Amino acid sequence: MAVSILIKEALPWWLKLTAKLFLARLPIQYRFWKKLGVFEHGRMDQPRACFETFRTHLALAGFEPIGADGPASRPARDFVVLEFGPGDSLYTALIARAHGASRCYLLDDGDFASRDLDGYEAMARFLSVQGRSLPSLEGVRSVDEIMVRCGAIYLTHGIASLRELPSSSVDFIFSNAVLEHVRKHEMPEVVNEMRRCLKPQGRCSHRIDLQDHLGGALNNLRFSERVWESEFMARSGFYTNRLRHREWLELFQRAGFDVEVKRALRWDRLRTPRSKLHKSFRSLPDDELLVYGFDVVLRPIGSD
């Protein structure tokens, strides 16, 4: 795997794009590409990374102090969690339960999660070392049984599944470099549904990556809207919706959220020459193009 990472980092963006356009059309399942490191959905199959991601977002949303030592106080009774894009594992089900959640929804647009019990047992052992308790997993024979014991539900039909969640039913929604992969035309409805599902005192924490997913620059801004939003490009494993920092904030505000940017990451210079960008992006100010990622917390307007 380390070799494949080095190879990927050495390849120019245009060669990665060309390769993924071709490979995505082969009749091979995702899990095969995952093993090769060609296509993968983040690091959420690694217990420590998954735990730290959850804790970071929980803290950013104000539910738990950052860096608290030892077991933290559990959130309120009937605390409900919704994760957007669990990716390669459902470890958040165990982590949320260990932090006091009575229900955890894990929402994705396909069934990508590993069913390897060894990984979930490793996650449970990791939580035990952290001083976090779980319902007994003794005798479980499948990940589905683990989900039941943790009060978790895996939803795999994207926005269609999101529409089915009850209104005002979720306390805490989070995602980690996921929302940028949602199709541009779907984002307004996704954000509105997020607002609908959230309880009046609920909060969201999202980390959004504005870089291209080809080389960590702005190569995705080289293309016209017509080409980039085509099904051919969008289904090839590197799609991002190309919304810029200001557009994200306006989108959240229109949906009825108070928006607090916790951190904005900026380059010191453009990683892709302005002259190479499509004309629809070329005129954007530097302040907008230099932001390559940010952490944002959302609260329903009037919740405080």
PDB file of C-alpha atoms in Angstrom, residues 2-280:
ATOM      1  CA  ALA A   2       2.866   2.389   0.790  1.00  0.00           C
ATOM      2  CA  VAL A   3       4.264   1.779  -2.706  1.00  0.00           C
ATOM      3  CA  SER A   4       0.904   2.562  -4.314  1.00  0.00           C
ATOM      4  CA  ILE A   5       0.703   5.819  -2.335  1.00  0.00           C
ATOM      5  CA  LEU A   6       4.159   6.865  -3.538  1.00  0.00           C
ATOM      6  CA  ILE A   7       3.225   6.048  -7.120  1.00  0.00           C
ATOM      7  CA  LYS A   8      -0.013   8.039  -6.896  1.00  0.00           C
ATOM      8  CA  GLU A   9       1.796  11.054  -5.454  1.00  0.00           C
ATOM      9  CA  ALA A  10       4.345  10.990  -8.270  1.00  0.00           C
ATOM     10  CA  LEU A  11       1.776  10.901 -11.085  1.00  0.00           C
ATOM     11  CA  PRO A  12       0.704  14.187 -12.696  1.00  0.00           C
ATOM     12  CA  TRP A  13      -2.938  15.182 -12.217  1.00  0.00           C
ATOM     13  CA  TRP A  14      -3.895  14.658 -15.853  1.00  0.00           C
ATOM     14  CA  LEU A  15      -2.573  11.092 -15.829  1.00  0.00           C
ATOM     15  CA  LYS A  16      -4.525  10.294 -12.645  1.00  0.00           C
ATOM     16  CA  LEU A  17      -7.663  11.707 -14.246  1.00  0.00           C
ATOM     17  CA  THR A  18      -7.164   9.691 -17.430  1.00  0.00           C
ATOM     18  CA  ALA A  19      -6.472   6.493 -15.500  1.00  0.00           C
ATOM     19  CA  LYS A  20      -9.542   6.873 -13.297  1.00  0.00           C
ATOM     20  CA  LEU A  21     -11.777   7.627 -16.279  1.00  0.00           C
ATOM     21  CA  PHE A  22     -10.688   4.291 -17.725  1.00  0.00           C
ATOM     22  CA  LEU A  23     -10.598   2.195 -14.538  1.00  0.00           C
ATOM     23  CA  ALA A  24     -14.013   3.371 -13.329  1.00  0.00           C
ATOM     24  CA  ARG A  25     -15.565   1.744 -16.418  1.00  0.00           C
ATOM     25  CA  LEU A  26     -14.162  -1.715 -15.706  1.00  0.00           C
ATOM     26  CA  PRO A  27     -16.654  -4.239 -14.208  1.00  0.00           C
ATOM     27  CA  ILE A  28     -14.679  -4.575 -10.974  1.00  0.00           C
ATOM     28  CA  GLN A  29     -16.064  -4.064  -7.483  1.00  0.00           C
ATOM     29  CA  TYR A  30     -14.970  -1.152  -5.277  1.00  0.00           C
ATOM     30  CA  ARG A  31     -13.393  -3.389  -2.622  1.00  0.00           C
ATOM     31  CA  PHE A  32     -10.810  -4.626  -5.153  1.00  0.00           C
ATOM     32  CA  TRP A  33      -9.775  -1.061  -6.021  1.00  0.00           C
ATOM     33  CA  LYS A  34      -9.716  -0.223  -2.321  1.00  0.00           C
ATOM     34  CA  LYS A  35      -7.123  -2.930  -1.671  1.00  0.00           C
ATOM     35  CA  LEU A  36      -4.948  -1.483  -4.416  1.00  0.00           C
ATOM     36  CA  GLY A  37      -5.429   2.065  -3.132  1.00  0.00           C
ATOM     37  CA  VAL A  38      -6.848   3.231  -6.482  1.00  0.00           C
ATOM     38  CA  PHE A  39     -10.298   4.248  -5.206  1.00  0.00           C
ATOM     39  CA  GLU A  40     -10.951   4.665  -1.485  1.00  0.00           C
ATOM     40  CA  HIS A  41     -13.263   6.567   0.826  1.00  0.00           C
ATOM     41  CA  GLY A  42     -10.953   8.196   3.353  1.00  0.00           C
ATOM     42  CA  ARG A  43      -9.348   6.611   6.432  1.00  0.00           C
ATOM     43  CA  MET A  44     -12.488   5.638   8.299  1.00  0.00           C
ATOM     44  CA  ASP A  45     -11.394   1.990   8.392  1.00  0.00           C
ATOM     45  CA  GLN A  46      -8.617   2.877  10.859  1.00  0.00           C
ATOM     46  CA  PRO A  47      -9.782   2.821  14.518  1.00  0.00           C
ATOM     47  CA  ARG A  48      -7.658   5.677  15.819  1.00  0.00           C
ATOM     48  CA  ALA A  49      -8.377   7.923  12.824  1.00  0.00           C
ATOM     49  CA  CYS A  50     -12.093   7.230  13.084  1.00  0.00           C
ATOM     50  CA  PHE A  51     -12.125   7.906  16.840  1.00  0.00           C
ATOM     51  CA  GLU A  52     -10.177  11.144  16.521  1.00  0.00           C
ATOM     52  CA  THR A  53     -12.378  12.346  13.657  1.00  0.00           C
ATOM     53  CA  PHE A  54     -15.522  11.822  15.723  1.00  0.00           C
ATOM     54  CA  ARG A  55     -14.008  13.459  18.804  1.00  0.00           C
ATOM     55  CA  THR A  56     -12.807  16.456  16.810  1.00  0.00           C
ATOM     56  CA  HIS A  57     -16.208  17.135  15.303  1.00  0.00           C
ATOM     57  CA  LEU A  58     -17.978  16.541  18.615  1.00  0.00           C
ATOM     58  CA  ALA A  59     -15.692  19.088  20.243  1.00  0.00           C
ATOM     59  CA  LEU A  60     -16.030  21.637  17.437  1.00  0.00           C
ATOM     60  CA  ALA A  61     -19.805  21.412  17.790  1.00  0.00           C
ATOM     61  CA  GLY A  62     -19.438  22.149  21.510  1.00  0.00           C
ATOM     62  CA  PHE A  63     -20.618  18.835  22.875  1.00  0.00           C
ATOM     63  CA  GLU A  64     -17.312  17.914  24.489  1.00  0.00           C
ATOM     64  CA  PRO A  65     -14.114  19.795  25.418  1.00  0.00           C
ATOM     65  CA  ILE A  66     -11.191  19.349  23.028  1.00  0.00           C
ATOM     66  CA  GLY A  67      -8.404  17.351  24.619  1.00  0.00           C
ATOM     67  CA  ALA A  68     -10.418  16.306  27.673  1.00  0.00           C
ATOM     68  CA  ASP A  69      -8.602  13.654  29.686  1.00  0.00           C
ATOM     69  CA  GLY A  70     -10.295  10.396  30.564  1.00  0.00           C
ATOM     70  CA  PRO A  71     -13.902   9.439  29.917  1.00  0.00           C
ATOM     71  CA  ALA A  72     -15.983  12.505  29.158  1.00  0.00           C
ATOM     72  CA  SER A  73     -19.463  13.110  30.443  1.00  0.00           C
ATOM     73  CA  ARG A  74     -22.028  11.500  28.184  1.00  0.00           C
ATOM     74  CA  PRO A  75     -24.227  13.743  26.026  1.00  0.00           C
ATOM     75  CA  ALA A  76     -27.891  14.111  26.910  1.00  0.00           C
ATOM     76  CA  ARG A  77     -30.125  11.069  27.006  1.00  0.00           C
ATOM     77  CA  ASP A  78     -31.537  10.067  23.605  1.00  0.00           C
ATOM     78  CA  PHE A  79     -28.597  11.731  21.846  1.00  0.00           C
ATOM     79  CA  VAL A  80     -28.900  10.975  18.113  1.00  0.00           C
ATOM     80  CA  VAL A  81     -25.978  11.127  15.673  1.00  0.00           C
ATOM     81  CA  LEU A  82     -25.971  11.307  11.862  1.00  0.00           C
ATOM     82  CA  GLU A  83     -22.745  10.805   9.931  1.00  0.00           C
ATOM     83  CA  PHE A  84     -22.546  11.744   6.272  1.00  0.00           C
ATOM     84  CA  GLY A  85     -20.224   9.428   4.359  1.00  0.00           C
ATOM     85  CA  PRO A  86     -18.937   6.726   6.719  1.00  0.00           C
ATOM     86  CA  GLY A  87     -17.071   5.248   3.764  1.00  0.00           C
ATOM     87  CA  ASP A  88     -15.101   2.054   4.311  1.00  0.00           C
ATOM     88  CA  SER A  89     -16.317   1.209   7.815  1.00  0.00           C
ATOM     89  CA  LEU A  90     -19.202   1.639  10.232  1.00  0.00           C
ATOM     90  CA  TYR A  91     -16.924   2.219  13.212  1.00  0.00           C
ATOM     91  CA  THR A  92     -18.764   5.428  14.051  1.00  0.00           C
ATOM     92  CA  ALA A  93     -21.654   3.242  15.234  1.00  0.00           C
ATOM     93  CA  LEU A  94     -19.451   1.920  18.048  1.00  0.00           C
ATOM     94  CA  ILE A  95     -17.828   5.272  18.771  1.00  0.00           C
ATOM     95  CA  ALA A  96     -21.132   7.144  18.967  1.00  0.00           C
ATOM     96  CA  ARG A  97     -22.581   4.500  21.278  1.00  0.00           C
ATOM     97  CA  ALA A  98     -19.480   4.716  23.485  1.00  0.00           C
ATOM     98  CA  HIS A  99     -20.105   8.478  23.755  1.00  0.00           C
ATOM     99  CA  GLY A 100     -23.682   8.014  24.901  1.00  0.00           C
ATOM    100  CA  ALA A 101     -25.649   8.026  21.639  1.00  0.00           C
ATOM    101  CA  SER A 102     -28.917   6.132  21.701  1.00  0.00           C
ATOM    102  CA  ARG A 103     -29.168   6.119  17.904  1.00  0.00           C
ATOM    103  CA  CYS A 104     -26.645   6.563  15.112  1.00  0.00           C
ATOM    104  CA  TYR A 105     -27.487   6.918  11.424  1.00  0.00           C
ATOM    105  CA  LEU A 106     -24.692   6.293   8.925  1.00  0.00           C
ATOM    106  CA  LEU A 107     -25.600   7.754   5.537  1.00  0.00           C
ATOM    107  CA  ASP A 108     -23.863   6.983   2.256  1.00  0.00           C
ATOM    108  CA  ASP A 109     -24.760   6.722  -1.417  1.00  0.00           C
ATOM    109  CA  GLY A 110     -23.737   3.076  -1.672  1.00  0.00           C
ATOM    110  CA  ASP A 111     -22.768   0.042   0.379  1.00  0.00           C
ATOM    111  CA  PHE A 112     -19.021   0.554   0.772  1.00  0.00           C
ATOM    112  CA  ALA A 113     -18.429  -0.510   4.386  1.00  0.00           C
ATOM    113  CA  SER A 114     -16.290  -3.487   5.304  1.00  0.00           C
ATOM    114  CA  ARG A 115     -17.998  -6.488   6.907  1.00  0.00           C
ATOM    115  CA  ASP A 116     -14.763  -7.832   8.398  1.00  0.00           C
ATOM    116  CA  LEU A 117     -15.553  -8.540  12.065  1.00  0.00           C
ATOM    117  CA  ASP A 118     -11.881  -8.344  13.035  1.00  0.00           C
ATOM    118  CA  GLY A 119     -11.847  -4.635  12.308  1.00  0.00           C
ATOM    119  CA  TYR A 120     -14.911  -3.949  14.470  1.00  0.00           C
ATOM    120  CA  GLU A 121     -13.483  -6.017  17.311  1.00  0.00           C
ATOM    121  CA  ALA A 122     -10.278  -3.960  17.034  1.00  0.00           C
ATOM    122  CA  MET A 123     -12.379  -0.791  17.235  1.00  0.00           C
ATOM    123  CA  ALA A 124     -14.118  -2.090  20.363  1.00  0.00           C
ATOM    124  CA  ARG A 125     -10.759  -2.903  21.984  1.00  0.00           C
ATOM    125  CA  PHE A 126      -9.477   0.564  21.128  1.00  0.00           C
ATOM    126  CA  LEU A 127     -12.511   2.148  22.768  1.00  0.00           C
ATOM    127  CA  SER A 128     -11.994   0.016  25.866  1.00  0.00           C
ATOM    128  CA  VAL A 129      -8.408   1.277  26.151  1.00  0.00           C
ATOM    129  CA  GLN A 130      -9.795   4.826  25.925  1.00  0.00           C
ATOM    130  CA  GLY A 131     -12.060   4.098  28.894  1.00  0.00           C
ATOM    131  CA  ARG A 132     -15.221   3.957  26.803  1.00  0.00           C
ATOM    132  CA  SER A 133     -17.811   1.263  27.441  1.00  0.00           C
ATOM    133  CA  LEU A 134     -19.966  -0.524  24.879  1.00  0.00           C
ATOM    134  CA  PRO A 135     -22.754  -3.078  25.001  1.00  0.00           C
ATOM    135  CA  SER A 136     -21.235  -6.544  24.997  1.00  0.00           C
ATOM    136  CA  LEU A 137     -20.326  -7.786  21.542  1.00  0.00           C
ATOM    137  CA  GLU A 138     -19.864 -11.333  22.774  1.00  0.00           C
ATOM    138  CA  GLY A 139     -21.265 -13.867  20.365  1.00  0.00           C
ATOM    139  CA  VAL A 140     -21.865 -11.500  17.461  1.00  0.00           C
ATOM    140  CA  ARG A 141     -21.527 -13.174  14.088  1.00  0.00           C
ATOM    141  CA  SER A 142     -22.046 -10.248  11.740  1.00  0.00           C
ATOM    142  CA  VAL A 143     -21.669  -6.504  11.444  1.00  0.00           C
ATOM    143  CA  ASP A 144     -25.444  -6.263  11.217  1.00  0.00           C
ATOM    144  CA  GLU A 145     -25.669  -7.693  14.764  1.00  0.00           C
ATOM    145  CA  ILE A 146     -23.148  -5.112  15.961  1.00  0.00           C
ATOM    146  CA  MET A 147     -25.263  -2.368  14.431  1.00  0.00           C
ATOM    147  CA  VAL A 148     -28.342  -3.591  16.282  1.00  0.00           C
ATOM    148  CA  ARG A 149     -26.516  -3.737  19.620  1.00  0.00           C
ATOM    149  CA  CYS A 150     -25.202  -0.207  19.109  1.00  0.00           C
ATOM    150  CA  GLY A 151     -28.558   1.206  18.024  1.00  0.00           C
ATOM    151  CA  ALA A 152     -27.172   2.088  14.583  1.00  0.00           C
ATOM    152  CA  ILE A 153     -28.725   2.102  11.119  1.00  0.00           C
ATOM    153  CA  TYR A 154     -26.757   2.009   7.855  1.00  0.00           C
ATOM    154  CA  LEU A 155     -28.476   3.981   5.073  1.00  0.00           C
ATOM    155  CA  THR A 156     -27.079   3.483   1.574  1.00  0.00           C
ATOM    156  CA  HIS A 157     -29.366   5.378  -0.808  1.00  0.00           C
ATOM    157  CA  GLY A 158     -27.961   8.871  -0.386  1.00  0.00           C
ATOM    158  CA  ILE A 159     -30.445  11.710  -0.540  1.00  0.00           C
ATOM    159  CA  ALA A 160     -33.372   9.285  -0.831  1.00  0.00           C
ATOM    160  CA  SER A 161     -32.434   7.822   2.558  1.00  0.00           C
ATOM    161  CA  LEU A 162     -31.950  11.305   4.008  1.00  0.00           C
ATOM    162  CA  ARG A 163     -35.500  12.256   3.032  1.00  0.00           C
ATOM    163  CA  GLU A 164     -36.844   9.362   5.113  1.00  0.00           C
ATOM    164  CA  LEU A 165     -35.331  10.504   8.415  1.00  0.00           C
ATOM    165  CA  PRO A 166     -37.838  12.067  10.847  1.00  0.00           C
ATOM    166  CA  SER A 167     -37.902  15.845  11.193  1.00  0.00           C
ATOM    167  CA  SER A 168     -36.224  17.365  14.278  1.00  0.00           C
ATOM    168  CA  SER A 169     -34.813  13.976  15.264  1.00  0.00           C
ATOM    169  CA  VAL A 170     -31.009  14.413  15.207  1.00  0.00           C
ATOM    170  CA  ASP A 171     -28.772  16.159  17.755  1.00  0.00           C
ATOM    171  CA  PHE A 172     -25.424  15.992  15.981  1.00  0.00           C
ATOM    172  CA  ILE A 173     -24.606  15.781  12.262  1.00  0.00           C
ATOM    173  CA  PHE A 174     -21.036  15.580  11.031  1.00  0.00           C
ATOM    174  CA  SER A 175     -18.974  14.846   7.945  1.00  0.00           C
ATOM    175  CA  ASN A 176     -15.278  14.773   7.184  1.00  0.00           C
ATOM    176  CA  ALA A 177     -14.257  15.708   3.623  1.00  0.00           C
ATOM    177  CA  VAL A 178     -17.525  14.299   2.264  1.00  0.00           C
ATOM    178  CA  LEU A 179     -19.900  17.107   1.276  1.00  0.00           C
ATOM    179  CA  GLU A 180     -17.653  18.284  -1.553  1.00  0.00           C
ATOM    180  CA  HIS A 181     -18.355  14.954  -3.287  1.00  0.00           C
ATOM    181  CA  VAL A 182     -22.126  15.465  -3.356  1.00  0.00           C
ATOM    182  CA  ARG A 183     -23.358  16.432  -6.818  1.00  0.00           C
ATOM    183  CA  LYS A 184     -23.694  20.190  -7.190  1.00  0.00           C
ATOM    184  CA  HIS A 185     -27.341  20.096  -8.215  1.00  0.00           C
ATOM    185  CA  GLU A 186     -28.206  18.006  -5.129  1.00  0.00           C
ATOM    186  CA  MET A 187     -26.478  20.185  -2.546  1.00  0.00           C
ATOM    187  CA  PRO A 188     -29.332  22.652  -1.875  1.00  0.00           C
ATOM    188  CA  GLU A 189     -31.717  19.804  -1.079  1.00  0.00           C
ATOM    189  CA  VAL A 190     -29.119  17.986   1.011  1.00  0.00           C
ATOM    190  CA  VAL A 191     -28.518  21.086   3.158  1.00  0.00           C
ATOM    191  CA  ASN A 192     -32.247  21.741   3.495  1.00  0.00           C
ATOM    192  CA  GLU A 193     -32.807  18.131   4.556  1.00  0.00           C
ATOM    193  CA  MET A 194     -29.981  18.448   7.048  1.00  0.00           C
ATOM    194  CA  ARG A 195     -31.727  21.452   8.567  1.00  0.00           C
ATOM    195  CA  ARG A 196     -35.068  19.618   8.629  1.00  0.00           C
ATOM    196  CA  CYS A 197     -33.623  16.597  10.463  1.00  0.00           C
ATOM    197  CA  LEU A 198     -31.804  18.634  13.092  1.00  0.00           C
ATOM    198  CA  LYS A 199     -33.370  19.263  16.482  1.00  0.00           C
ATOM    199  CA  PRO A 200     -33.845  22.938  17.443  1.00  0.00           C
ATOM    200  CA  GLN A 201     -30.773  22.785  19.726  1.00  0.00           C
ATOM    201  CA  GLY A 202     -28.813  20.455  17.441  1.00  0.00           C
ATOM    202  CA  ARG A 203     -25.530  21.234  15.715  1.00  0.00           C
ATOM    203  CA  CYS A 204     -23.567  20.207  12.670  1.00  0.00           C
ATOM    204  CA  SER A 205     -19.808  20.045  12.199  1.00  0.00           C
ATOM    205  CA  HIS A 206     -18.379  19.654   8.700  1.00  0.00           C
ATOM    206  CA  ARG A 207     -14.852  19.597   7.323  1.00  0.00           C
ATOM    207  CA  ILE A 208     -14.892  20.553   3.650  1.00  0.00           C
ATOM    208  CA  ASP A 209     -11.939  20.053   1.316  1.00  0.00           C
ATOM    209  CA  LEU A 210     -11.845  22.523  -1.593  1.00  0.00           C
ATOM    210  CA  GLN A 211      -8.799  21.067  -3.329  1.00  0.00           C
ATOM    211  CA  ASP A 212      -9.090  18.929  -6.422  1.00  0.00           C
ATOM    212  CA  HIS A 213      -8.845  15.224  -5.636  1.00  0.00           C
ATOM    213  CA  LEU A 214      -6.251  14.658  -8.299  1.00  0.00           C
ATOM    214  CA  GLY A 215      -3.192  16.348  -6.869  1.00  0.00           C
ATOM    215  CA  GLY A 216      -4.188  18.773  -4.140  1.00  0.00           C
ATOM    216  CA  ALA A 217      -4.496  21.874  -6.303  1.00  0.00           C
ATOM    217  CA  LEU A 218      -7.257  23.477  -8.409  1.00  0.00           C
ATOM    218  CA  ASN A 219      -7.040  21.316 -11.499  1.00  0.00           C
ATOM    219  CA  ASN A 220     -10.755  20.569 -11.279  1.00  0.00           C
ATOM    220  CA  LEU A 221     -11.389  24.248 -12.053  1.00  0.00           C
ATOM    221  CA  ARG A 222      -9.848  23.843 -15.513  1.00  0.00           C
ATOM    222  CA  PHE A 223     -13.080  22.404 -16.905  1.00  0.00           C
ATOM    223  CA  SER A 224     -16.356  23.931 -18.014  1.00  0.00           C
ATOM    224  CA  GLU A 225     -19.560  23.269 -16.068  1.00  0.00           C
ATOM    225  CA  ARG A 226     -20.950  21.184 -18.917  1.00  0.00           C
ATOM    226  CA  VAL A 227     -17.958  18.852 -19.020  1.00  0.00           C
ATOM    227  CA  TRP A 228     -17.328  18.568 -15.283  1.00  0.00           C
ATOM    228  CA  GLU A 229     -20.956  17.959 -14.299  1.00  0.00           C
ATOM    229  CA  SER A 230     -21.485  15.320 -16.978  1.00  0.00           C
ATOM    230  CA  GLU A 231     -22.296  11.807 -15.778  1.00  0.00           C
ATOM    231  CA  PHE A 232     -19.116  10.592 -17.463  1.00  0.00           C
ATOM    232  CA  MET A 233     -16.906  12.759 -15.256  1.00  0.00           C
ATOM    233  CA  ALA A 234     -19.017  12.641 -12.103  1.00  0.00           C
ATOM    234  CA  ARG A 235     -18.965   8.825 -11.912  1.00  0.00           C
ATOM    235  CA  SER A 236     -15.211   8.427 -12.271  1.00  0.00           C
ATOM    236  CA  GLY A 237     -13.984   8.561  -8.685  1.00  0.00           C
ATOM    237  CA  PHE A 238     -12.561  12.082  -8.519  1.00  0.00           C
ATOM    238  CA  TYR A 239     -15.644  14.302  -8.659  1.00  0.00           C
ATOM    239  CA  THR A 240     -16.020  17.306  -6.381  1.00  0.00           C
ATOM    240  CA  ASN A 241     -18.791  19.869  -6.756  1.00  0.00           C
ATOM    241  CA  ARG A 242     -16.320  22.793  -7.012  1.00  0.00           C
ATOM    242  CA  LEU A 243     -18.335  25.066  -4.723  1.00  0.00           C
ATOM    243  CA  ARG A 244     -16.008  27.679  -3.293  1.00  0.00           C
ATOM    244  CA  HIS A 245     -15.769  28.855   0.309  1.00  0.00           C
ATOM    245  CA  ARG A 246     -18.186  31.779   0.003  1.00  0.00           C
ATOM    246  CA  GLU A 247     -20.737  29.684  -1.899  1.00  0.00           C
ATOM    247  CA  TRP A 248     -20.770  27.067   0.863  1.00  0.00           C
ATOM    248  CA  LEU A 249     -21.427  29.673   3.539  1.00  0.00           C
ATOM    249  CA  GLU A 250     -24.248  31.243   1.525  1.00  0.00           C
ATOM    250  CA  LEU A 251     -25.775  27.809   0.911  1.00  0.00           C
ATOM    251  CA  PHE A 252     -25.842  27.039   4.644  1.00  0.00           C
ATOM    252  CA  GLN A 253     -27.283  30.450   5.471  1.00  0.00           C
ATOM    253  CA  ARG A 254     -30.102  30.116   2.925  1.00  0.00           C
ATOM    254  CA  ALA A 255     -31.091  26.813   4.537  1.00  0.00           C
ATOM    255  CA  GLY A 256     -31.632  28.535   7.895  1.00  0.00           C
ATOM    256  CA  PHE A 257     -28.333  27.981   9.682  1.00  0.00           C
ATOM    257  CA  ASP A 258     -26.193  30.252  11.783  1.00  0.00           C
ATOM    258  CA  VAL A 259     -22.725  29.646  10.360  1.00  0.00           C
ATOM    259  CA  GLU A 260     -19.467  29.706  12.305  1.00  0.00           C
ATOM    260  CA  VAL A 261     -16.215  29.010  10.475  1.00  0.00           C
ATOM    261  CA  LYS A 262     -13.901  27.419  13.016  1.00  0.00           C
ATOM    262  CA  ARG A 263     -10.863  27.246  10.750  1.00  0.00           C
ATOM    263  CA  ALA A 264     -10.046  28.193   7.168  1.00  0.00           C
ATOM    264  CA  LEU A 265      -6.954  26.752   5.488  1.00  0.00           C
ATOM    265  CA  ARG A 266      -5.225  28.963   2.921  1.00  0.00           C
ATOM    266  CA  TRP A 267      -2.369  28.516   0.496  1.00  0.00           C
ATOM    267  CA  ASP A 268       0.267  31.228   0.281  1.00  0.00           C
ATOM    268  CA  ARG A 269      -0.030  31.131  -3.523  1.00  0.00           C
ATOM    269  CA  LEU A 270      -2.263  29.545  -6.154  1.00  0.00           C
ATOM    270  CA  ARG A 271      -1.353  25.908  -6.776  1.00  0.00           C
ATOM    271  CA  THR A 272      -2.829  26.036 -10.285  1.00  0.00           C
ATOM    272  CA  PRO A 273      -2.047  29.070 -12.484  1.00  0.00           C
ATOM    273  CA  ARG A 274      -5.017  31.398 -12.882  1.00  0.00           C
ATOM    274  CA  SER A 275      -4.477  31.369 -16.650  1.00  0.00           C
ATOM    275  CA  LYS A 276      -5.177  27.621 -16.699  1.00  0.00           C
ATOM    276  CA  LEU A 277      -8.547  27.899 -14.957  1.00  0.00           C
ATOM    277  CA  HIS A 278     -11.784  27.869 -16.913  1.00  0.00           C
ATOM    278  CA  LYS A 279     -13.103  31.367 -17.587  1.00  0.00           C
ATOM    279  CA  SER A 280     -15.966  30.833 -15.113  1.00  0.00           C
TER     280      SER A 280
END
